[in-house]
Short mmCIF file of C-alpha atoms and ligand atoms in Angstrom, two decimals:
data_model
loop_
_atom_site.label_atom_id
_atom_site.label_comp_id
_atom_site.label_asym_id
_atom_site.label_seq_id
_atom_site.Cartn_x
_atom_site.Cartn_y
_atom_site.Cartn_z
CA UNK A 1 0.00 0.00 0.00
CA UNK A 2 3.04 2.44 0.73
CA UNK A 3 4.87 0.90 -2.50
CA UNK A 4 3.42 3.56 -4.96
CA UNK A 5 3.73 6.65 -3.25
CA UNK A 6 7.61 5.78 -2.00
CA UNK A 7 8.12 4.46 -5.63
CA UNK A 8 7.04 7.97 -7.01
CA UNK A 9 9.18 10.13 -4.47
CA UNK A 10 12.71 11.25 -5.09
CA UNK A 11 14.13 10.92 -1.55
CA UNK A 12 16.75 9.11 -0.61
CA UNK A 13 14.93 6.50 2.57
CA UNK A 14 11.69 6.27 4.46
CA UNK A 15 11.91 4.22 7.54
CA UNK A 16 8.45 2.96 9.10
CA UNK A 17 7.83 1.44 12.13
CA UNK A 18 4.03 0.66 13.31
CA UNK A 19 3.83 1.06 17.24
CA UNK A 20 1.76 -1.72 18.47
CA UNK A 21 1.07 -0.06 21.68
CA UNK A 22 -0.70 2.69 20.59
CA UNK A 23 -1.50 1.44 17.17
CA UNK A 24 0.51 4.21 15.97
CA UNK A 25 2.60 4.32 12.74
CA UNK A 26 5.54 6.21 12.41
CA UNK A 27 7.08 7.13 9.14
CA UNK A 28 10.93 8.77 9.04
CA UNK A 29 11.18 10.57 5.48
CA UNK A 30 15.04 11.11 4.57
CA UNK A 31 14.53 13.38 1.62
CA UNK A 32 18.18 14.65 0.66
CA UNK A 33 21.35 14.55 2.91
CA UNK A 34 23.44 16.23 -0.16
CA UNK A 35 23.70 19.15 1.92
CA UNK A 36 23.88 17.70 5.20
CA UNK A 37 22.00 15.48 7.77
CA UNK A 38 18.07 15.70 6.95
CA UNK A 39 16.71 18.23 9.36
CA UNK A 40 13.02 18.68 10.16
CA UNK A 41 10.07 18.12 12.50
CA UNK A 42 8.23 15.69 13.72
CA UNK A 43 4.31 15.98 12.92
CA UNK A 44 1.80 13.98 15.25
CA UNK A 45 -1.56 13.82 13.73
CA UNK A 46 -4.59 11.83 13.46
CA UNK A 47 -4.73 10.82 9.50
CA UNK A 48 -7.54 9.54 7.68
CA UNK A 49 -4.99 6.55 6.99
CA UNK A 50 -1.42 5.74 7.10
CA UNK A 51 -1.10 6.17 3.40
CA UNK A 52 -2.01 9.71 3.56
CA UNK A 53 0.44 10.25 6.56
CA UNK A 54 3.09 9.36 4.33
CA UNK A 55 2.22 11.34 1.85
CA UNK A 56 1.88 14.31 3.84
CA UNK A 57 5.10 13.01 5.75
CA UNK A 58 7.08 12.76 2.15
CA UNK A 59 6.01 16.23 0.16
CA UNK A 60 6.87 17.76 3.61
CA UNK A 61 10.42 16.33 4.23
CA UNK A 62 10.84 17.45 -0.09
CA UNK A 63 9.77 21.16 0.80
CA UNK A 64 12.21 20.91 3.53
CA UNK A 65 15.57 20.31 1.51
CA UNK A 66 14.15 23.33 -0.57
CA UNK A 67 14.01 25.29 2.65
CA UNK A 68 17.17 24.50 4.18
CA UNK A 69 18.89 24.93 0.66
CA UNK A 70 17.11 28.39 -0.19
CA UNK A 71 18.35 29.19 3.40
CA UNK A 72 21.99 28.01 2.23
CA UNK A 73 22.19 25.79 5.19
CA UNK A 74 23.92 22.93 6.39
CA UNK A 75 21.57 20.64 6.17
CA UNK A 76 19.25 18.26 4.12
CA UNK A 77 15.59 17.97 4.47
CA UNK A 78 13.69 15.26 6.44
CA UNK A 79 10.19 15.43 7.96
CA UNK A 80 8.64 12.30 10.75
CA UNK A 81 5.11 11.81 11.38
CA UNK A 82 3.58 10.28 14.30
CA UNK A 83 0.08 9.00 12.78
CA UNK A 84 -1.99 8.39 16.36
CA UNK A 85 -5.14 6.96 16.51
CA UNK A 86 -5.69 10.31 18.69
CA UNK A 87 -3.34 12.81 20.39
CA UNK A 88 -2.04 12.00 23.57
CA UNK A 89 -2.55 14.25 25.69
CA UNK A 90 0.75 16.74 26.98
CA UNK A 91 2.57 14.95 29.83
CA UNK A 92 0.52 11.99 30.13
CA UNK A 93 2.56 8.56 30.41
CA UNK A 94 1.19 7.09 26.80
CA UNK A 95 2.73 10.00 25.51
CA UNK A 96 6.06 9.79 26.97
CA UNK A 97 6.48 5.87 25.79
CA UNK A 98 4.92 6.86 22.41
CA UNK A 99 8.14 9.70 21.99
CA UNK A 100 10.36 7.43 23.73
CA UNK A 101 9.83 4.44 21.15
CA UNK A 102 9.79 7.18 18.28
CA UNK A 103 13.36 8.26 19.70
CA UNK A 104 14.95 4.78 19.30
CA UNK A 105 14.03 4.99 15.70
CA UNK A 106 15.14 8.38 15.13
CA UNK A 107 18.82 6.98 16.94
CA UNK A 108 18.68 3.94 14.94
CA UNK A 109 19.37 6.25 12.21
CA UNK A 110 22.75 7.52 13.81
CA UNK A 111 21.84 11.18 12.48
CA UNK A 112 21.03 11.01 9.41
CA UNK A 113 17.89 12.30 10.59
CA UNK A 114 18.12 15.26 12.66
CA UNK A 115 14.30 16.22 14.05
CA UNK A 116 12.74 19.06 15.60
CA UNK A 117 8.61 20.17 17.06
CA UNK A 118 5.96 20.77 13.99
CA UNK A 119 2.48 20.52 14.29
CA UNK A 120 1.61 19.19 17.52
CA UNK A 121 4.92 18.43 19.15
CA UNK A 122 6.75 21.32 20.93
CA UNK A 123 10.05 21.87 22.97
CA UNK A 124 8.69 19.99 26.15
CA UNK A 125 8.10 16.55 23.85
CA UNK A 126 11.94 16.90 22.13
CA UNK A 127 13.47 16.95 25.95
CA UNK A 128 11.69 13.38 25.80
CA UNK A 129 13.30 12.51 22.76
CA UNK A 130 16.15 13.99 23.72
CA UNK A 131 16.58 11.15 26.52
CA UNK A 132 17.05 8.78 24.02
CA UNK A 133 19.36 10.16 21.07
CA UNK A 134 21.00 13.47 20.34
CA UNK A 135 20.07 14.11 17.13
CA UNK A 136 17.13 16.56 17.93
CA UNK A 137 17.29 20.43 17.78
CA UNK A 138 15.01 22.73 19.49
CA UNK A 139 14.52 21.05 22.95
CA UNK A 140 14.02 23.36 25.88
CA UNK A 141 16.60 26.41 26.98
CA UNK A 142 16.33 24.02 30.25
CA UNK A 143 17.67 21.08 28.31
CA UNK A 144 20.64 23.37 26.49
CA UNK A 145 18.20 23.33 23.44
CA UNK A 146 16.95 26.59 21.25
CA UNK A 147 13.53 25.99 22.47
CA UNK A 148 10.37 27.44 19.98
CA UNK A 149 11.34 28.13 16.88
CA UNK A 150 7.97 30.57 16.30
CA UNK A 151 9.97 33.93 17.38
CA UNK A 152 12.33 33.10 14.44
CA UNK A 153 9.47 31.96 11.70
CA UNK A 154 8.08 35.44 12.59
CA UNK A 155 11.23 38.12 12.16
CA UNK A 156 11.77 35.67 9.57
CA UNK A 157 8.88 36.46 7.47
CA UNK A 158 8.89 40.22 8.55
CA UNK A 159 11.63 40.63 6.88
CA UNK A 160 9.94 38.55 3.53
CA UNK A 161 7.20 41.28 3.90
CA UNK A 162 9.38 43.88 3.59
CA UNK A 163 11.44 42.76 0.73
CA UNK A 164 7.80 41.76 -0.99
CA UNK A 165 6.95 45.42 -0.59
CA UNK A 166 10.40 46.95 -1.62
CA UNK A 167 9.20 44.64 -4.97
CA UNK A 168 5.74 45.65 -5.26
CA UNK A 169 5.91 49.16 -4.20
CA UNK A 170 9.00 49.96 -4.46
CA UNK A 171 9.88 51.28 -0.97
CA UNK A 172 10.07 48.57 2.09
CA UNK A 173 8.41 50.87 4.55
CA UNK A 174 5.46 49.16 6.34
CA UNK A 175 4.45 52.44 7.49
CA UNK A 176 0.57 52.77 6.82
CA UNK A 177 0.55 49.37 4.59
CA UNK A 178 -2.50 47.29 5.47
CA UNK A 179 -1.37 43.45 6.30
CA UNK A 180 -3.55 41.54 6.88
CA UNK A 181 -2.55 38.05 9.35
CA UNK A 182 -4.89 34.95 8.70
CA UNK A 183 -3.84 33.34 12.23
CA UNK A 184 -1.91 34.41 15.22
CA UNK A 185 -1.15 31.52 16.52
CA UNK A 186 2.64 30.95 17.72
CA UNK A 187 3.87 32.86 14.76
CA UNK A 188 1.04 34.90 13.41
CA UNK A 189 0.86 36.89 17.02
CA UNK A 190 4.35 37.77 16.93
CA UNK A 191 4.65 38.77 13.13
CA UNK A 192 1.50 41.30 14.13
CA UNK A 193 3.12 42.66 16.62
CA UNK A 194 6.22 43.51 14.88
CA UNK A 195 4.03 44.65 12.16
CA UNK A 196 2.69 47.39 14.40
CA UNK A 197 5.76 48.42 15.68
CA UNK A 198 6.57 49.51 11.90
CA UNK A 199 3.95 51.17 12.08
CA UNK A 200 1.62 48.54 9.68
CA UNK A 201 -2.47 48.98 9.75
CA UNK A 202 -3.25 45.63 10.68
CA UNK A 203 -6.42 43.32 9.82
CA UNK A 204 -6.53 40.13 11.86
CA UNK A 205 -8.18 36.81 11.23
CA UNK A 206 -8.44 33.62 13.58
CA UNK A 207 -10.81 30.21 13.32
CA UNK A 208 -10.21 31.33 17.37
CA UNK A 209 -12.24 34.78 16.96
CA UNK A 210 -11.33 35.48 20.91
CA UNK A 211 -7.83 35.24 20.48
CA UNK A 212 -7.95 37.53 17.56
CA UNK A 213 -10.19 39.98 19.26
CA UNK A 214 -7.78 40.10 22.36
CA UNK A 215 -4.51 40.85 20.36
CA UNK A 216 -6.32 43.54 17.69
CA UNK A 217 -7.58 45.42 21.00
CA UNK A 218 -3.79 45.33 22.45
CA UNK A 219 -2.36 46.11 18.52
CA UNK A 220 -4.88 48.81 17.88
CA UNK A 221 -5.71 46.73 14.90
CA UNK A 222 -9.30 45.29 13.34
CA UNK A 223 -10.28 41.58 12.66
CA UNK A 224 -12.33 40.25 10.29
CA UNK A 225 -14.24 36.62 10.21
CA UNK A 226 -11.47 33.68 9.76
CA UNK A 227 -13.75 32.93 6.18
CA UNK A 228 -13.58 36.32 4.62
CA UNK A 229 -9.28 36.47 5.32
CA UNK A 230 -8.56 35.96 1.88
CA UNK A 231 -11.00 37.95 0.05
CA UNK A 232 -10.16 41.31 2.31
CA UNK A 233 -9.03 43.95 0.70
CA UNK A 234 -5.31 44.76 2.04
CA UNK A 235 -1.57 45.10 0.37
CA UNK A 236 -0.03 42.39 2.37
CA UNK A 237 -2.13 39.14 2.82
CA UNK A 238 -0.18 36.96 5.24
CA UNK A 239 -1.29 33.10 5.88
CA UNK A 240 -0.18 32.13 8.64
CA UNK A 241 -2.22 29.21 9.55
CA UNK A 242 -2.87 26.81 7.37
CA UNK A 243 -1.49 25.61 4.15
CA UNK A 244 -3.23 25.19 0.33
CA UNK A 245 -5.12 29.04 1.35
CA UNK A 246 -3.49 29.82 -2.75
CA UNK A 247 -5.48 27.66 -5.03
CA UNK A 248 -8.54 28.07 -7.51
CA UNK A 249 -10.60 28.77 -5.35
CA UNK A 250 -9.51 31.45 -3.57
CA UNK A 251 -7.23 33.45 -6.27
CA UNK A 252 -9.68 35.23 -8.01
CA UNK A 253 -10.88 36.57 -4.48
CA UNK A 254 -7.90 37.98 -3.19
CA UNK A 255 -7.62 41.40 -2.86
CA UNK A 256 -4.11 42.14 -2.16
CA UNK A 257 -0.59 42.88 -3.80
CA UNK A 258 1.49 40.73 -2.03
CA UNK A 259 1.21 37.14 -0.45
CA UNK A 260 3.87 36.66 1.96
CA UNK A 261 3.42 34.63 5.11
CA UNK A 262 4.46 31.53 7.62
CA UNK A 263 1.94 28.84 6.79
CA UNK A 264 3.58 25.93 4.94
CA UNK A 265 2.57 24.57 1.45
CA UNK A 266 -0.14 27.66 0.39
CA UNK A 267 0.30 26.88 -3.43
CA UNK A 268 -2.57 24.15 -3.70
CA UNK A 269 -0.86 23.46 -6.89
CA UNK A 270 2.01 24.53 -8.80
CA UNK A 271 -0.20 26.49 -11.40
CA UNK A 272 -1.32 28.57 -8.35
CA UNK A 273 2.12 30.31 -8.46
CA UNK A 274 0.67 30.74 -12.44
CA UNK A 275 -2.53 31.86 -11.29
CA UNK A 276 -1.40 34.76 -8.85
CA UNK A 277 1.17 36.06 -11.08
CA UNK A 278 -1.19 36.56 -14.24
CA UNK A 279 -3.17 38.12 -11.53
CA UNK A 280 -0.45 40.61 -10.87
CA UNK A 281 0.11 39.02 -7.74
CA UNK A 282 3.06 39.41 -5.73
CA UNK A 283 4.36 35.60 -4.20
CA UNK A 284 6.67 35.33 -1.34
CA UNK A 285 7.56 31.54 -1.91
CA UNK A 286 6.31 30.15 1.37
CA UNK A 287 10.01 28.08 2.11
CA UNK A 288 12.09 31.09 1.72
CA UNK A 289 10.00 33.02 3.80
CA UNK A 290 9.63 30.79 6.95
CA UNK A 291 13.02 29.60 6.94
CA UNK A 292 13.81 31.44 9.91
CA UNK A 293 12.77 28.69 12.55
CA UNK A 294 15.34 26.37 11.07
CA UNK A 295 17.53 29.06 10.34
CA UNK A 296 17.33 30.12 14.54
CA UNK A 297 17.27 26.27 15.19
CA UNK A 298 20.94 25.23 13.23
CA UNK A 299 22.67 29.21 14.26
CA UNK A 300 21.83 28.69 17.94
CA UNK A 301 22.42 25.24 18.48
CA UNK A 302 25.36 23.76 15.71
CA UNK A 303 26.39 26.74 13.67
CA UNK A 304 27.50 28.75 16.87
CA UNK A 305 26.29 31.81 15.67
CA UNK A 306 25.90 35.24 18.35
CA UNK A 307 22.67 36.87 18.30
CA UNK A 308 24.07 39.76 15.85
CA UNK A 309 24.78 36.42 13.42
CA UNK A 310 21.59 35.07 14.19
CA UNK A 311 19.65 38.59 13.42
CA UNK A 312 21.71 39.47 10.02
CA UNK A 313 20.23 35.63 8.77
CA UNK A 314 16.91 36.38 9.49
CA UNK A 315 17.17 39.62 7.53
CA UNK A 316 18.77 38.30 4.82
CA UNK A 317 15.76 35.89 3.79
CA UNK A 318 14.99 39.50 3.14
CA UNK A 319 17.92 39.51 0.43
CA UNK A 320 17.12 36.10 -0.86
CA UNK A 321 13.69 37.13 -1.72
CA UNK A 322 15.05 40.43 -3.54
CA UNK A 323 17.13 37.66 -5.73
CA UNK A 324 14.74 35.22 -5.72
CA UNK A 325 11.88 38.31 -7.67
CA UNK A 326 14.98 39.36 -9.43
CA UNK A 327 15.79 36.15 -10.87
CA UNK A 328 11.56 35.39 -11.41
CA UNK A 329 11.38 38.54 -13.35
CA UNK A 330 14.85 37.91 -15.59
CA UNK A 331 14.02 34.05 -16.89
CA UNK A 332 9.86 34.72 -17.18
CA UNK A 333 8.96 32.45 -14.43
CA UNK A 334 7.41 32.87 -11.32
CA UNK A 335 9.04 33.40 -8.24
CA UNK A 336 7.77 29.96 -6.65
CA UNK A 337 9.72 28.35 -9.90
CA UNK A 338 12.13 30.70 -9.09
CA UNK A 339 12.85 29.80 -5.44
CA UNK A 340 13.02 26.02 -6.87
CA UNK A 341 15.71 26.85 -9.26
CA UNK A 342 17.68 28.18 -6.51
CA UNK A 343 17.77 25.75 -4.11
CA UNK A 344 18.15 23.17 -6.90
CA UNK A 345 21.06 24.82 -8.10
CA UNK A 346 22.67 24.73 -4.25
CA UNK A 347 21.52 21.32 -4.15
CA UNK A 348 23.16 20.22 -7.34
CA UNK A 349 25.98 21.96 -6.85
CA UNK A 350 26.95 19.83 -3.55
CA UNK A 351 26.73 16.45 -5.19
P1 NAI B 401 -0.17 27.79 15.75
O1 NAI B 401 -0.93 26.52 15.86
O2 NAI B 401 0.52 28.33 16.95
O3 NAI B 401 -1.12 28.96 15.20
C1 NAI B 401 -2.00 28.80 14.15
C2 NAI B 401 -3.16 29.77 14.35
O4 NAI B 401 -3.99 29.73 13.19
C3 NAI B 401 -4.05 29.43 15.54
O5 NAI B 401 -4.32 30.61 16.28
C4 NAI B 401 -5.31 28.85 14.89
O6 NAI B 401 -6.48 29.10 15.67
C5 NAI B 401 -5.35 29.62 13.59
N1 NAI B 401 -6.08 28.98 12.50
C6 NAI B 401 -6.15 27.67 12.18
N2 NAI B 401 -6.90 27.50 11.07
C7 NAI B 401 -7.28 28.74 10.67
C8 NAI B 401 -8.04 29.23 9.58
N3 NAI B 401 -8.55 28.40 8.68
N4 NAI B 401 -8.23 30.56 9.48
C9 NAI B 401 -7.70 31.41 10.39
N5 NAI B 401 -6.98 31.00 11.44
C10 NAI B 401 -6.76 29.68 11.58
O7 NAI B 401 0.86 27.54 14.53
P2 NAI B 401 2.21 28.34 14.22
O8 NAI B 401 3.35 27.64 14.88
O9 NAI B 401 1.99 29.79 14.45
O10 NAI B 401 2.37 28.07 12.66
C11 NAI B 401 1.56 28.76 11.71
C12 NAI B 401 1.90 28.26 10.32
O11 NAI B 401 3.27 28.51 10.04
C13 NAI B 401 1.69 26.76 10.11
O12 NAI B 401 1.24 26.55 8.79
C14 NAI B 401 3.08 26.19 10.27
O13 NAI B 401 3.24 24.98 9.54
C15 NAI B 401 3.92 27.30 9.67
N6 NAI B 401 5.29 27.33 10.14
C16 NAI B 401 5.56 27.46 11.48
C17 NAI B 401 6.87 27.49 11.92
C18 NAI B 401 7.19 27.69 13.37
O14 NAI B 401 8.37 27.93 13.67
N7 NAI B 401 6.24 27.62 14.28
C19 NAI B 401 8.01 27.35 10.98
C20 NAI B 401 7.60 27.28 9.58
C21 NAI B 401 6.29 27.25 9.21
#
C-alpha cells in the first residue's frame, strides 16, 4: 500500500515502524542529505490513513531540503510523522512511551535524521526525545536546546514582507501598509506585533475569533471573520495558519498585492504560483520566507552563531527574496519556480 507513493518520491529513505502499543505508525522521510543530515520536524496527527500520513510526511520532508537549501544551510531535508489513533494528551505517560519508542528509531538512524517540534509536538516533547538520542534540535533552553522556533518563523517572514513590498511598491516601509494576518497563533501573534511596531495597519483573522479579538484590542488593529481572510481587501495578505489558502478557489478573491506569510505549502498546486502572477500578484515563496525557525534552530544550536549572526540571517531571507523576484522577473517564471531553481542549483551543486 506504501509501494506507490515511495516508488514515485525522489528521496533518498523512508523508515516505518508501526507502534503496536498505541496502534501508531511512524514514518521517518530522509529526503536529501546532499547538503547535510536531513533536518526537520516531527508531525503527530490523526490521519484519515497511514497512506495519507506518508504522503503528507514525504512532500513535507521534499519542501524541507528546498528550505534549508534556499536558506543556504547545512543541512538536508527530512520530515517524521507520528500517525496516532488520537493525540495524547501533553505529559501523560502514553505519551512519553509513544516519543520514547519514536526516539529509538530516530537513533537507529545515527543522524542522518536530525528532528525538531511541527504541528503538535513542541520543545517539552523533544526533551523526551532527547533522553534517548542526540540528534534533535530545538529542545528546551532548560535542556541546552533553542527551544520554539515561532519567534524566528516570525522576524523571519517580517523581513519577507518587507522585501515583498520593496518589490511591489518599491519602498520597504510598512508604514501605513495594510497586512492583513490569517492566524496568530505561535507565529502569526508575533509577526503582528512587529508589524505594528513599523507602524503597519493591521487586519486580523483567527478560526479562534477570541484570540484575535484580544490581540487587535492590544495592537490597535481590526479583525475580520477567519472565512472572509482571503478575500479582504489589504496590500499584504499573510497566511499564517494553514497551508493550500493559494489555489482556484480562492485566487480570483484575493484582494491584495502581495502574499507573503508563515503557513507551509499555500500553493494548492504549482499552477497557483501561475494563477497569482497573471493576476499581478506578488508571491513570497512560502520556504524562503519561513526559513527562519530552522535558520534560529541550526545558528543557535550547531552553527555557533551570536545573536548579531543570528539577526543578520533572518534579515537576509529578506535579500534572498530580492534575488529570488529578481531572478523570477529575468528568466519569465514565477518566483515559486524561481525559489526552486535556486535551491536546486545549491543542491546540485553539492553532489
Ligand atoms: P499555531 O498553531 O501556533 O497557530 C495557528 C493559528 O492559526 C491558531 O491561532 C489557529 O487558531 C489559527 N487557524 C487555524 N486554522 C485557521 C483558519 N482556517 N483561518 C484562520 N486562522 C486559523 O501555529 P504556528 O506555529 O503559528 O504556525 C503557523 C503556520 O506557520 C503553520 O502553517 C506552520 O506549519 C507554519 N510554520 C511554522 C513554523 C514555526 O516555527 N512555528 C516554521 C515554519 C512554518
Amino acid at each position: 500500500m506504501f509501494e506507490e507513493l515511495i516508488d514515485g518520491w525522489d528521496g533518498e529513505a523512508t523508515c516505518i515502524r508501526h507502534d503496536a502499543a498505541t496502534g501508531a505508525w511512524m514514518f521517518v522521510c530522509v529526503h536529501s542529505t546532499v547538503l547535510g543530515p536531513a533536518m526537520g520536524g516531527t508531525r503527530m496527527k490523526v490521519y484519515p490513513s497511514p497512506h495519507d500520513a506518508l504522503a503528507d510526511g514525504l512532500r513535507l520532508a521534499q519542501a524541507m531540503s528546498m528550505k534549508q537549501a534556499a536558506a543556504d544551510l547545512p543541512f538536508g531535508g527530512g520530515k517524521a510523522v507520528l500517525a496516532v489513533p488520537s493525540i495524547p494528551a501533553p505529559g501523560s505517560a502514553e505519551r512519553r512511551d509513544l516519543l520514547l519508542r519514536y526516539a529509538g528509531l530516530v537513533d537507529a538512524l545515527h543522524g542522518t535524521y536530525v528532528t525538531a517540534a511541527d504541528m503538535n509536538t513542541g520543545p517539552a516533547d523533544l526533551d523526551v526525545v532527547r533522553e534517548r538520542t542526540p540528534h534533535v534540535m530545538g529542545t528546551s533552553p532548560e535542556r541546552g536546546g533553542a527551544g520554539d522556533s515561532g519567534e524566528g518563523t516570525a522576524i523571519g517572514v517580517f523581513h519577507a514582507i518587507r522585501a515583498s513590498v520593496a518589490h511591489a511598491f518599491g519602498d520597504p516601509s510598512l508604514e501605513g501598509r495594510t497586512v492583513l494576518v490569517q492566524g496568530v497563533g505561535s507565529v502569526g501573534g508575533r509577526l503582528a506585533r512587529l508589524l505594528a511596531d513599523a507602524g503597519a495597519r493591521l487586519v486580523l483573522a483567527d478560526v479562534d475569533a477570541p484570540r484575535a479579538s484580544a490581540l487587535a484590542n492590544e495592537l490597535g488593529a481590526v479583525t475580520v471573520a477567519a472565512e472572509a481572510a482571503a478575500s479582504t481587501p489589504c496590500d499584504v495578505y499573510a497566511p499564517c495558519a494553514t497551508g493550500g489558502v493559494l489555489n482556484e478557489e480562492t485566487i480570483p478573491r484575493l484582494a491584495c498585492r502581495v502574499v507573503a506569510g508563515a503557513a507551509n505549502n499555500q500553493l494548492a498546486s504549482a499552477e497557483d504560483g501561475v494563477r497569482l502572477a497573471d493576476a499581478g500578484i506578488l508571491y513570497a515563496p512560502d520556504y524562503v520566507a519561513n526559513a527562519g525557525g530552522v535558520i534560529h534552530l541550526a545558528g543557535s544550536e550547531t552553527l555557533g552563531w551570536d545573536e548579531g549572526q543570528l539577526a543578520a540571517r533572518l534579515a537576509g531571507i529578506g535579500g534572498t527574496l530580492a534575488m529570488v523576484f529578481a531572478s523570477a522577473e529575468r528568466d519569465g517564471v514565477t518566483p515559486a519556480e524561481a525559489a526552486d531553481r535556486l535551491a536546486l542549483a545549491r543542491i546540485e551543486a553539492a553532489r
